[in-house]
Amino acid sequence: LSLEQPGISRITLDFMVDMFNDEIQDVRIRAIESLRKMSANVTLQEDQLETILCALEDFSDEVREGLHATLAASKLATTNCLNMCVTRLIDNLARYPQDKDSIRSCLAALGASHPYLTLPLVPHFLGTHPFFDTPEPDVDEPSYASLLVLIFNAALHCPSMHALFSEHTAKHYHYLRDTMPNLVPRLRPALVKLPGTVDDQVDEDVKDQRGREFLERMVAGVENARPGGKVYVQLLEAAAVDLDRLAEMDRRMEGAARFTSLYIRSLLLL
């Protein structure tokens, strides 16, 4: 009935949230599932969210993962709601590291659905300072990588967020885009290092030369390959994927790399 009548969903929300504290696990699981189904019709406020987040401490994997899915589908009312939710999820990750995949999927969904609530929280989540340089975080640290998943998914729908990213944030984007492409979206425009000093320009020239050499090697490899057979098809598929990555990481080579990738994929259709 709540799914068909949004007004009833809003009326029953407080009763549904109270069921999260029930002593019977099956009741808690059913409450979590029901809230997920009606999440499109309701917006969670801070007091309701505080009660819901307590379920993250549950010893049951089923309860925690169900709650991650429910939070991923939820609409949050304020920036403070999002901050509460993210903070508790990161704490949950430290307590239950086996929930990493479920938590990151939840954070990715929260970022994508709340880009403008995420925006004012980016400096806090990244630990950046408006005046002083801060040390580069460890991208392999689970909590930091998880926060980046949230932020990059939000940035997909809020391009102005890119201006808040430091140089190492852009570098970490490419690393995470490569290692977890299912959670980190392709951003447009791609995050790149901003030009600055002479040394920066030299680095850009070196990267440009390396990009050209890589592209030339890929083209030569395709031209020298013997058509026909499974190995040939695998070679073309791998080359197309590598060129797509080059296009993401090197803006100067993006046009040539994407054109060559398109040409290779057309060969696969012959």
mmCIF file of C-alpha atoms in Angstrom:
data_model
loop_
_atom_site.group_PDB
_atom_site.id
_atom_site.type_symbol
_atom_site.label_atom_id
_atom_site.label_comp_id
_atom_site.label_asym_id
_atom_site.label_seq_id
_atom_site.Cartn_x
_atom_site.Cartn_y
_atom_site.Cartn_z
ATOM 1 C CA LEU A 1 0.000 0.000 0.000
ATOM 2 C CA SER A 2 2.860 2.378 0.832
ATOM 3 C CA LEU A 3 4.416 1.761 -2.588
ATOM 4 C CA GLU A 4 1.206 2.812 -4.334
ATOM 5 C CA GLN A 5 0.457 5.790 -2.080
ATOM 6 C CA PRO A 6 3.482 8.052 -1.344
ATOM 7 C CA GLY A 7 1.534 9.834 1.378
ATOM 8 C CA ILE A 8 1.150 6.610 3.328
ATOM 9 C CA SER A 9 4.903 5.982 2.991
ATOM 10 C CA ARG A 10 5.656 9.271 4.734
ATOM 11 C CA ILE A 11 3.148 8.555 7.501
ATOM 12 C CA THR A 12 4.487 5.060 8.186
ATOM 13 C CA LEU A 13 8.176 6.013 7.977
ATOM 14 C CA ASP A 14 8.632 6.632 11.717
ATOM 15 C CA PHE A 15 6.984 3.317 12.578
ATOM 16 C CA MET A 16 9.209 1.541 10.063
ATOM 17 C CA VAL A 17 12.334 3.145 11.533
ATOM 18 C CA ASP A 18 11.329 2.090 15.067
ATOM 19 C CA MET A 19 11.315 -1.529 13.891
ATOM 20 C CA PHE A 20 15.086 -1.294 13.339
ATOM 21 C CA ASN A 21 15.467 -1.575 17.136
ATOM 22 C CA ASP A 22 13.395 -4.752 17.426
ATOM 23 C CA GLU A 23 15.063 -7.627 19.291
ATOM 24 C CA ILE A 24 13.991 -10.155 16.645
ATOM 25 C CA GLN A 25 16.452 -10.281 13.742
ATOM 26 C CA ASP A 26 13.828 -11.295 11.181
ATOM 27 C CA VAL A 27 11.781 -8.212 12.068
ATOM 28 C CA ARG A 28 14.829 -5.976 11.562
ATOM 29 C CA ILE A 29 15.580 -7.589 8.194
ATOM 30 C CA ARG A 30 11.987 -7.128 7.020
ATOM 31 C CA ALA A 31 12.015 -3.494 8.159
ATOM 32 C CA ILE A 32 15.237 -2.845 6.235
ATOM 33 C CA GLU A 33 13.844 -4.452 3.088
ATOM 34 C CA SER A 34 10.542 -2.577 3.377
ATOM 35 C CA LEU A 35 12.311 0.756 3.815
ATOM 36 C CA ARG A 36 14.407 0.054 0.723
ATOM 37 C CA LYS A 37 11.278 -0.562 -1.346
ATOM 38 C CA MET A 38 9.592 2.652 -0.203
ATOM 39 C CA SER A 39 12.766 4.794 -0.303
ATOM 40 C CA ALA A 40 11.721 6.517 -3.542
ATOM 41 C CA ASN A 41 8.755 8.067 -1.727
ATOM 42 C CA VAL A 42 10.448 9.297 1.455
ATOM 43 C CA THR A 43 13.320 11.543 2.519
ATOM 44 C CA LEU A 44 15.254 10.603 5.630
ATOM 45 C CA GLN A 45 15.754 13.256 8.316
ATOM 46 C CA GLU A 46 18.595 13.337 10.841
ATOM 47 C CA ASP A 47 16.689 11.793 13.754
ATOM 48 C CA GLN A 48 15.410 8.942 11.598
ATOM 49 C CA LEU A 49 18.835 8.355 10.103
ATOM 50 C CA GLU A 50 20.447 8.202 13.547
ATOM 51 C CA THR A 51 18.176 5.299 14.488
ATOM 52 C CA ILE A 52 18.722 3.527 11.167
ATOM 53 C CA LEU A 53 22.515 3.803 11.339
ATOM 54 C CA CYS A 54 22.598 1.985 14.677
ATOM 55 C CA ALA A 55 21.812 -1.188 12.727
ATOM 56 C CA LEU A 56 25.281 -0.965 11.149
ATOM 57 C CA GLU A 57 26.656 -2.340 14.419
ATOM 58 C CA ASP A 58 24.604 -5.532 14.018
ATOM 59 C CA PHE A 59 26.632 -8.763 14.125
ATOM 60 C CA SER A 60 24.560 -10.252 11.288
ATOM 61 C CA ASP A 61 26.097 -9.952 7.811
ATOM 62 C CA GLU A 62 22.613 -10.120 6.311
ATOM 63 C CA VAL A 63 21.391 -7.161 8.351
ATOM 64 C CA ARG A 64 24.428 -5.004 7.555
ATOM 65 C CA GLU A 65 24.419 -5.746 3.826
ATOM 66 C CA GLY A 66 20.678 -5.188 3.668
ATOM 67 C CA LEU A 67 21.135 -1.826 5.352
ATOM 68 C CA HIS A 68 23.907 -0.892 2.894
ATOM 69 C CA ALA A 69 21.494 -1.574 0.023
ATOM 70 C CA THR A 70 18.764 0.457 1.737
ATOM 71 C CA LEU A 71 21.048 3.443 2.348
ATOM 72 C CA ALA A 72 22.201 3.264 -1.275
ATOM 73 C CA ALA A 73 18.598 3.714 -2.412
ATOM 74 C CA SER A 74 17.703 6.387 0.155
ATOM 75 C CA LYS A 75 17.188 10.116 -0.258
ATOM 76 C CA LEU A 76 18.844 12.196 2.462
ATOM 77 C CA ALA A 77 17.510 15.565 3.574
ATOM 78 C CA THR A 78 20.655 17.535 4.443
ATOM 79 C CA THR A 79 24.418 17.703 4.124
ATOM 80 C CA ASN A 80 24.667 16.738 7.783
ATOM 81 C CA CYS A 81 22.623 13.606 7.037
ATOM 82 C CA LEU A 82 25.104 12.625 4.354
ATOM 83 C CA ASN A 83 28.058 13.363 6.640
ATOM 84 C CA MET A 84 26.522 11.210 9.389
ATOM 85 C CA CYS A 85 25.900 8.382 6.958
ATOM 86 C CA VAL A 86 29.383 8.444 5.414
ATOM 87 C CA THR A 87 31.108 8.701 8.799
ATOM 88 C CA ARG A 88 29.232 5.690 10.154
ATOM 89 C CA LEU A 89 29.897 3.676 6.993
ATOM 90 C CA ILE A 90 33.636 4.377 7.240
ATOM 91 C CA ASP A 91 33.567 3.355 10.913
ATOM 92 C CA ASN A 92 31.678 0.241 9.845
ATOM 93 C CA LEU A 93 34.415 -0.523 7.320
ATOM 94 C CA ALA A 94 37.049 -0.440 10.057
ATOM 95 C CA ARG A 95 34.984 -2.747 12.252
ATOM 96 C CA TYR A 96 33.895 -5.144 9.496
ATOM 97 C CA PRO A 97 36.526 -5.029 6.720
ATOM 98 C CA GLN A 98 34.803 -7.977 5.033
ATOM 99 C CA ASP A 99 31.970 -5.560 4.151
ATOM 100 C CA LYS A 100 34.273 -3.475 1.935
ATOM 101 C CA ASP A 101 32.568 -4.229 -1.395
ATOM 102 C CA SER A 102 29.077 -3.684 -0.008
ATOM 103 C CA ILE A 103 30.064 -0.417 1.692
ATOM 104 C CA ARG A 104 31.795 0.966 -1.398
ATOM 105 C CA SER A 105 28.794 0.142 -3.578
ATOM 106 C CA CYS A 106 26.644 2.018 -1.061
ATOM 107 C CA LEU A 107 28.979 5.042 -1.065
ATOM 108 C CA ALA A 108 29.057 5.086 -4.873
ATOM 109 C CA ALA A 109 25.256 5.199 -4.980
ATOM 110 C CA LEU A 110 25.064 7.893 -2.283
ATOM 111 C CA GLY A 111 27.534 10.079 -4.154
ATOM 112 C CA ALA A 112 25.715 9.680 -7.468
ATOM 113 C CA SER A 113 22.327 10.520 -5.940
ATOM 114 C CA HIS A 114 23.509 13.381 -3.685
ATOM 115 C CA PRO A 115 26.174 15.317 -5.650
ATOM 116 C CA TYR A 116 25.286 18.741 -4.261
ATOM 117 C CA LEU A 117 25.124 17.511 -0.690
ATOM 118 C CA THR A 118 28.575 15.990 -1.222
ATOM 119 C CA LEU A 119 30.090 19.174 -2.678
ATOM 120 C CA PRO A 120 30.566 21.170 0.581
ATOM 121 C CA LEU A 121 31.957 18.066 2.310
ATOM 122 C CA VAL A 122 34.738 17.377 -0.211
ATOM 123 C CA PRO A 123 37.504 19.386 1.566
ATOM 124 C CA HIS A 124 36.618 17.653 4.841
ATOM 125 C CA PHE A 125 36.593 14.178 3.304
ATOM 126 C CA LEU A 126 39.862 14.776 1.417
ATOM 127 C CA GLY A 127 41.550 16.455 4.388
ATOM 128 C CA THR A 128 42.636 19.444 2.290
ATOM 129 C CA HIS A 129 43.447 22.920 3.618
ATOM 130 C CA PRO A 130 42.633 26.194 1.804
ATOM 131 C CA PHE A 131 46.089 27.689 2.447
ATOM 132 C CA PHE A 132 48.567 24.920 3.244
ATOM 133 C CA ASP A 133 49.685 21.871 1.327
ATOM 134 C CA THR A 134 48.740 18.605 2.973
ATOM 135 C CA PRO A 135 50.621 15.301 2.677
ATOM 136 C CA GLU A 136 49.457 12.877 0.012
ATOM 137 C CA PRO A 137 47.137 10.228 1.484
ATOM 138 C CA ASP A 138 47.707 6.541 0.853
ATOM 139 C CA VAL A 139 45.320 5.551 -1.937
ATOM 140 C CA ASP A 140 45.502 1.915 -0.812
ATOM 141 C CA GLU A 141 44.157 2.836 2.632
ATOM 142 C CA PRO A 142 40.599 1.382 2.626
ATOM 143 C CA SER A 143 38.774 4.318 4.209
ATOM 144 C CA TYR A 144 40.427 6.935 1.958
ATOM 145 C CA ALA A 145 39.787 4.891 -1.188
ATOM 146 C CA SER A 146 36.160 4.453 -0.124
ATOM 147 C CA LEU A 147 35.726 8.210 0.336
ATOM 148 C CA LEU A 148 37.144 8.742 -3.152
ATOM 149 C CA VAL A 149 34.540 6.340 -4.538
ATOM 150 C CA LEU A 150 31.822 8.552 -3.018
ATOM 151 C CA ILE A 151 33.412 11.779 -4.255
ATOM 152 C CA PHE A 152 34.128 10.656 -7.823
ATOM 153 C CA ASN A 153 30.572 9.378 -8.262
ATOM 154 C CA ALA A 154 29.271 12.728 -7.037
ATOM 155 C CA ALA A 155 31.686 14.589 -9.335
ATOM 156 C CA LEU A 156 30.144 12.828 -12.338
ATOM 157 C CA HIS A 157 26.973 14.871 -11.738
ATOM 158 C CA CYS A 158 28.666 18.018 -10.382
ATOM 159 C CA PRO A 159 31.560 19.128 -12.665
ATOM 160 C CA SER A 160 32.252 22.179 -10.493
ATOM 161 C CA MET A 161 33.548 19.745 -7.863
ATOM 162 C CA HIS A 162 36.653 19.151 -9.999
ATOM 163 C CA ALA A 163 38.049 22.521 -8.907
ATOM 164 C CA LEU A 164 38.336 21.198 -5.338
ATOM 165 C CA PHE A 165 40.594 18.302 -6.303
ATOM 166 C CA SER A 166 44.318 18.473 -5.638
ATOM 167 C CA GLU A 167 46.978 17.109 -7.964
ATOM 168 C CA HIS A 168 47.254 13.846 -6.059
ATOM 169 C CA THR A 169 43.458 13.462 -6.075
ATOM 170 C CA ALA A 170 43.580 13.507 -9.874
ATOM 171 C CA LYS A 171 46.371 10.932 -9.798
ATOM 172 C CA HIS A 172 44.392 8.727 -7.435
ATOM 173 C CA TYR A 173 41.367 9.003 -9.731
ATOM 174 C CA HIS A 174 43.269 7.365 -12.579
ATOM 175 C CA TYR A 175 44.582 4.657 -10.261
ATOM 176 C CA LEU A 176 41.129 3.805 -8.899
ATOM 177 C CA ARG A 177 39.539 4.083 -12.334
ATOM 178 C CA ASP A 178 41.988 1.405 -13.446
ATOM 179 C CA THR A 179 41.638 -0.862 -10.399
ATOM 180 C CA MET A 180 37.887 -0.610 -9.744
ATOM 181 C CA PRO A 181 36.175 0.613 -12.943
ATOM 182 C CA ASN A 182 32.842 -0.777 -11.732
ATOM 183 C CA LEU A 183 32.807 1.738 -8.853
ATOM 184 C CA VAL A 184 34.673 4.747 -10.271
ATOM 185 C CA PRO A 185 32.942 6.389 -13.259
ATOM 186 C CA ARG A 186 34.618 7.986 -16.237
ATOM 187 C CA LEU A 187 34.672 11.723 -15.541
ATOM 188 C CA ARG A 188 34.325 14.354 -18.235
ATOM 189 C CA PRO A 189 36.392 16.400 -18.506
ATOM 190 C CA ALA A 190 39.008 13.922 -17.350
ATOM 191 C CA LEU A 191 40.987 14.919 -14.270
ATOM 192 C CA VAL A 192 44.432 16.093 -15.304
ATOM 193 C CA LYS A 193 47.409 17.719 -13.644
ATOM 194 C CA LEU A 194 47.305 21.474 -14.111
ATOM 195 C CA PRO A 195 50.300 23.095 -15.864
ATOM 196 C CA GLY A 196 52.493 25.177 -13.607
ATOM 197 C CA THR A 197 56.268 25.447 -13.391
ATOM 198 C CA VAL A 198 58.880 24.729 -16.048
ATOM 199 C CA ASP A 199 59.417 21.336 -14.436
ATOM 200 C CA ASP A 200 55.711 20.669 -14.832
ATOM 201 C CA GLN A 201 55.964 21.483 -18.539
ATOM 202 C CA VAL A 202 58.961 19.177 -18.933
ATOM 203 C CA ASP A 203 57.006 16.393 -17.250
ATOM 204 C CA GLU A 204 54.095 17.015 -19.624
ATOM 205 C CA ASP A 205 56.425 16.844 -22.633
ATOM 206 C CA VAL A 206 57.909 13.567 -21.390
ATOM 207 C CA LYS A 207 54.442 12.109 -20.862
ATOM 208 C CA ASP A 208 53.402 13.315 -24.322
ATOM 209 C CA GLN A 209 56.397 11.566 -25.873
ATOM 210 C CA ARG A 210 55.678 8.369 -23.961
ATOM 211 C CA GLY A 211 52.047 8.501 -25.044
ATOM 212 C CA ARG A 212 53.046 8.845 -28.688
ATOM 213 C CA GLU A 213 55.519 5.979 -28.411
ATOM 214 C CA PHE A 214 52.896 3.767 -26.777
ATOM 215 C CA LEU A 215 50.364 4.581 -29.495
ATOM 216 C CA GLU A 216 52.913 3.854 -32.229
ATOM 217 C CA ARG A 217 53.761 0.488 -30.647
ATOM 218 C CA MET A 218 50.090 -0.439 -30.449
ATOM 219 C CA VAL A 219 49.489 0.465 -34.106
ATOM 220 C CA ALA A 220 52.605 -1.423 -35.217
ATOM 221 C CA GLY A 221 51.535 -4.478 -33.227
ATOM 222 C CA VAL A 222 48.101 -4.489 -34.856
ATOM 223 C CA GLU A 223 49.552 -4.006 -38.345
ATOM 224 C CA ASN A 224 52.059 -6.839 -37.884
ATOM 225 C CA ALA A 225 49.551 -9.278 -36.392
ATOM 226 C CA ARG A 226 48.382 -12.129 -38.598
ATOM 227 C CA PRO A 227 44.610 -11.858 -39.202
ATOM 228 C CA GLY A 228 42.400 -14.751 -38.242
ATOM 229 C CA GLY A 229 42.187 -16.952 -35.202
ATOM 230 C CA LYS A 230 41.332 -16.471 -31.544
ATOM 231 C CA VAL A 231 44.716 -14.958 -30.634
ATOM 232 C CA TYR A 232 44.267 -12.199 -33.224
ATOM 233 C CA VAL A 233 40.856 -11.284 -31.814
ATOM 234 C CA GLN A 234 42.233 -11.232 -28.252
ATOM 235 C CA LEU A 235 45.109 -9.001 -29.392
ATOM 236 C CA LEU A 236 42.718 -6.487 -30.949
ATOM 237 C CA GLU A 237 40.431 -6.467 -27.910
ATOM 238 C CA ALA A 238 43.365 -5.895 -25.533
ATOM 239 C CA ALA A 239 44.745 -3.122 -27.757
ATOM 240 C CA ALA A 240 41.372 -1.334 -27.815
ATOM 241 C CA VAL A 241 41.123 -1.443 -24.007
ATOM 242 C CA ASP A 242 44.691 -0.127 -23.585
ATOM 243 C CA LEU A 243 43.992 2.730 -25.994
ATOM 244 C CA ASP A 244 40.837 3.677 -24.082
ATOM 245 C CA ARG A 245 42.960 3.925 -20.931
ATOM 246 C CA LEU A 246 45.538 6.039 -22.747
ATOM 247 C CA ALA A 247 42.742 8.387 -23.854
ATOM 248 C CA GLU A 248 41.601 8.780 -20.234
ATOM 249 C CA MET A 249 45.079 9.417 -18.833
ATOM 250 C CA ASP A 250 46.624 11.618 -21.566
ATOM 251 C CA ARG A 251 44.480 14.479 -22.815
ATOM 252 C CA ARG A 252 46.963 15.332 -25.567
ATOM 253 C CA MET A 253 46.688 11.853 -27.034
ATOM 254 C CA GLU A 254 42.972 11.445 -26.377
ATOM 255 C CA GLY A 255 41.808 12.153 -29.933
ATOM 256 C CA ALA A 256 44.338 9.893 -31.641
ATOM 257 C CA ALA A 257 43.891 7.128 -29.079
ATOM 258 C CA ARG A 258 40.099 7.118 -29.350
ATOM 259 C CA PHE A 259 40.225 7.175 -33.154
ATOM 260 C CA THR A 260 42.651 4.243 -33.203
ATOM 261 C CA SER A 261 40.538 2.349 -30.675
ATOM 262 C CA LEU A 262 37.463 2.885 -32.859
ATOM 263 C CA TYR A 263 39.387 1.659 -35.912
ATOM 264 C CA ILE A 264 40.499 -1.487 -34.070
ATOM 265 C CA ARG A 265 36.954 -2.221 -32.927
ATOM 266 C CA SER A 266 35.779 -1.869 -36.526
ATOM 267 C CA LEU A 267 38.324 -4.548 -37.486
ATOM 268 C CA LEU A 268 36.705 -6.857 -34.945
ATOM 269 C CA LEU A 269 33.391 -6.480 -36.783
ATOM 270 C CA LEU A 270 34.824 -7.619 -40.128
#
